[in-house]
XYZ file of C-alpha atoms in Angstrom:
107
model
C 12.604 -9.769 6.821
C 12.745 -11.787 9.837
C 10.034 -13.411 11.266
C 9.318 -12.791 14.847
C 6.860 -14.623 17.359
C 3.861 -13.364 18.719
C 2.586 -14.946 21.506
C -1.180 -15.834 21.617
C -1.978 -18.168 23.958
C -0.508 -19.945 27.485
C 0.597 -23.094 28.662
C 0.144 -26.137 27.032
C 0.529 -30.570 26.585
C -0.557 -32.999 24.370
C -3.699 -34.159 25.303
C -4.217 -37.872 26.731
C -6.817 -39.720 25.796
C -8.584 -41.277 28.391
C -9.288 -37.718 30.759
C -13.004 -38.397 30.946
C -13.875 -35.004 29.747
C -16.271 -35.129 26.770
C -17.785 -33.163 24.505
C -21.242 -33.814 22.736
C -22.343 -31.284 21.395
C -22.007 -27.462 20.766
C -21.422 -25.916 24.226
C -19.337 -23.264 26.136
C -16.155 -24.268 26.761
C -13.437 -22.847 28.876
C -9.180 -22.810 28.074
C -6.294 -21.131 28.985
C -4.158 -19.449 26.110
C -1.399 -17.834 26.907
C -2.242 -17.690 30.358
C -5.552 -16.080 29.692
C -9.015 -17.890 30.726
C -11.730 -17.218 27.426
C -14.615 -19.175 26.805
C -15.734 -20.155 23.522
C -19.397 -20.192 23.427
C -21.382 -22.482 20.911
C -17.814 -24.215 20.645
C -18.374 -27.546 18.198
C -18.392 -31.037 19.470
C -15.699 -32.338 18.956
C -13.901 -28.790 18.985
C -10.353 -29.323 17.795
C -6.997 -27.858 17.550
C -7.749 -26.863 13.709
C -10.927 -25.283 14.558
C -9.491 -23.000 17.682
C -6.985 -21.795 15.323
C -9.642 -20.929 12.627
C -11.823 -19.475 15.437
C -8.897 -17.190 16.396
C -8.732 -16.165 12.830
C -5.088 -17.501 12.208
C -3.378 -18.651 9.232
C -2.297 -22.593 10.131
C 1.072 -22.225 8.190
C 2.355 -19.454 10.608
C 1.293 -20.603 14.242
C 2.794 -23.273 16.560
C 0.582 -24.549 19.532
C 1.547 -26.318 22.477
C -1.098 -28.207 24.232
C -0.485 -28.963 27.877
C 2.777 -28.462 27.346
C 3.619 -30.263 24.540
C 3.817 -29.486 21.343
C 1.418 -30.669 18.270
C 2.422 -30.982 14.954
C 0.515 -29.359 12.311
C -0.991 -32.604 10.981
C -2.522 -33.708 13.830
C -4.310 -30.170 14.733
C -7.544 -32.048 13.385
C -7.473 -35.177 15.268
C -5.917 -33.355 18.433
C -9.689 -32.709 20.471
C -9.816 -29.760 23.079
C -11.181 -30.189 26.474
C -12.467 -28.009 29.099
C -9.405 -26.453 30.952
C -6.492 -27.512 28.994
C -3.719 -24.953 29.090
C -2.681 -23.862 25.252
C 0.260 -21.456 24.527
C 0.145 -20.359 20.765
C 2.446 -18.409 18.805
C 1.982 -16.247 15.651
C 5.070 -16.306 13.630
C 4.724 -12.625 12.050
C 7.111 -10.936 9.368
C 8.089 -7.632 10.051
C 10.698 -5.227 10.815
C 12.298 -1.979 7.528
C 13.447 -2.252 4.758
C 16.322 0.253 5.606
C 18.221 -1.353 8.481
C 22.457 -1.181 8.665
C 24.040 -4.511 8.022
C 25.898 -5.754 11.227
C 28.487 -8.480 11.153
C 28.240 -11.554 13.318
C 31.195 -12.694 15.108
């Protein structure tokens, strides 16, 4: 099987530091995934990379985020704190495809 990507989200970077947006408490909170505005209501304070990908239900070990366009590494999803309008693109890596497909040869 080969693994294909879904796409979940839309653009994305590493977020700075140092933007003056803060969150202190559970509130709404607005991003782009994928090039889609949703809101995430009752979001925590801090709400973090680890916890939108729980939110959204995904398993960690097959999705790759990019946060305003840059990509996070897995191990810093927890530290890595979401603020309001950041632009995410996230990608479910999904197995798929028959059992019963012809061989082809690569040239």
């Amino acid at each position: 099987m080969q693994p294909t990507a879904q796409a979940v989200g839309n653009e994305s970077n590493m977020h700075q530091p140092g933007r003056g947006e803060r969150n202190l408490g559970a509130s709404s909170m607005k991003l782009h995934i994928n090039g889609e505005e949703r809101e995430f209501s009752g979001a925590p304070a801090p709400f973090t990379l680890a916890a939108l990908v729980e939110t959204l239900g995904m398993k960690a070990d097959r999705v790759a985020v990019e946060l305003n366009r840059d990509i996070v590494p897995r191990d810093r999803w927890a530290q890595t704190q979401l603020n309001e309008g950041d632009r995410l693109e996230v990608v479910h890596f999904v197995g798929g495809g028959s059992s019963s497909h012809s061989s082809q040869e690569l040239s």
